[in-house]
Amino acid sequence: MALMHEPTAPYHSAQDALRVLETVARHTTGVTDTRLARLTGLSPERLTTLLRMLRREGYVEQVTDGAYVTGAALRRLGSTQDRDQALREKLQRTLDRLRDSIGAAVYISRYVDGEVTIAQYADGPATPSVNEWVDFRYSAHATALGKSLLGQLDHNGRRDHLSRHKMARLTSRTITSDRLLLSRLETQPPTVPHLDLQEYAVGTVCAAVPITAGSSVGCLALSLPVQHAHRLRQAADKLNRGAAPVLLSLAI
């Protein structure tokens, strides 16, 4: 299965953050932001933004002389012992923070062995998750996260998926034409979030952005009750800006 890789802004942010982390890790006694800017080639403004994110995520710490050293979160993820558990906990904290800042339930979804899966999610009393009334594996054509995942496959990969999963009409807004769906997926820019405007379930709207790391296809998604549909575009933009820490955790 070939993938359609077109780097997005969160991808570039994660790549730049990895460059900063690698540089910090090489300087075990600490490295100043001035030296970091020189060694990484990043502008002071760009570096300041990345360091703020890396400190918030616990990947770097600032010591008494102002120099940066590796943080506890990076050391734990870098350990082979319990790495999977550490990654899961780290991603959950990131999702919880995104849920609270956006005011929506958020999800990490992956395309694994030809199927849509929900890896993790964060919801709450004020931000309910989607009622999965039809298995997400069989409704990729109707969900924002499904369309985001399919959009990252090549044409043959998309056709293979649709040949295995009938495009059932779930609401009056569901696209059931494979020709129409494939056309929309092929023309959708990678930087534009995929939307679900009551296509999967009446009363719910969703958005999703790609978080492809290496050969793994994934996305970050959110859902809102339809009465909050006026917030969807703004929420999707915030979700996209919040994707870099998720990508970074997956890449470490």
PDB file of C-alpha atoms in Angstrom, residues 109 140 143-153 158 185 188 190 192-195 207-212 217-221:
ATOM      1  CA  SER A 109      -7.065   7.314  14.638  1.00  0.00           C
ATOM      2  CA  ALA A 140     -14.683   5.588   6.702  1.00  0.00           C
ATOM      3  CA  THR A 143     -16.418  10.161   8.964  1.00  0.00           C
ATOM      4  CA  ALA A 144     -13.865  12.967   8.988  1.00  0.00           C
ATOM      5  CA  LEU A 145     -11.217  10.678  10.449  1.00  0.00           C
ATOM      6  CA  GLY A 146     -11.957   7.967   7.870  1.00  0.00           C
ATOM      7  CA  LYS A 147     -11.687  10.421   4.996  1.00  0.00           C
ATOM      8  CA  SER A 148      -8.445  11.804   6.420  1.00  0.00           C
ATOM      9  CA  LEU A 149      -6.950   8.310   6.594  1.00  0.00           C
ATOM     10  CA  LEU A 150      -8.150   7.352   3.109  1.00  0.00           C
ATOM     11  CA  GLY A 151      -6.846  10.653   1.796  1.00  0.00           C
ATOM     12  CA  GLN A 152      -3.328   9.623   2.828  1.00  0.00           C
ATOM     13  CA  LEU A 153      -3.435   6.432   0.750  1.00  0.00           C
ATOM     14  CA  ARG A 158      -8.438   3.869  -1.515  1.00  0.00           C
ATOM     15  CA  LEU A 185     -10.174  12.845  -1.709  1.00  0.00           C
ATOM     16  CA  GLN A 188      -8.381  17.819  -1.085  1.00  0.00           C
ATOM     17  CA  PRO A 190      -3.324  18.023   2.760  1.00  0.00           C
ATOM     18  CA  VAL A 192      -7.181  21.501   4.712  1.00  0.00           C
ATOM     19  CA  PRO A 193      -8.988  19.501   7.439  1.00  0.00           C
ATOM     20  CA  HIS A 194     -11.470  16.836   6.365  1.00  0.00           C
ATOM     21  CA  LEU A 195     -14.980  17.514   7.666  1.00  0.00           C
ATOM     22  CA  ALA A 207     -12.983  17.436  11.619  1.00  0.00           C
ATOM     23  CA  ALA A 208      -9.693  15.588  11.130  1.00  0.00           C
ATOM     24  CA  VAL A 209      -6.091  16.442  10.228  1.00  0.00           C
ATOM     25  CA  PRO A 210      -3.301  14.024   9.194  1.00  0.00           C
ATOM     26  CA  ILE A 211      -0.538  12.954  11.598  1.00  0.00           C
ATOM     27  CA  THR A 212       1.401  10.621   9.327  1.00  0.00           C
ATOM     28  CA  VAL A 217      -1.047   6.527   8.448  1.00  0.00           C
ATOM     29  CA  GLY A 218      -2.830   8.405  11.209  1.00  0.00           C
ATOM     30  CA  CYS A 219      -4.960  11.425  11.961  1.00  0.00           C
ATOM     31  CA  LEU A 220      -6.102  13.628  14.801  1.00  0.00           C
ATOM     32  CA  ALA A 221      -9.849  14.271  14.917  1.00  0.00           C
TER      33      ALA A 221
END
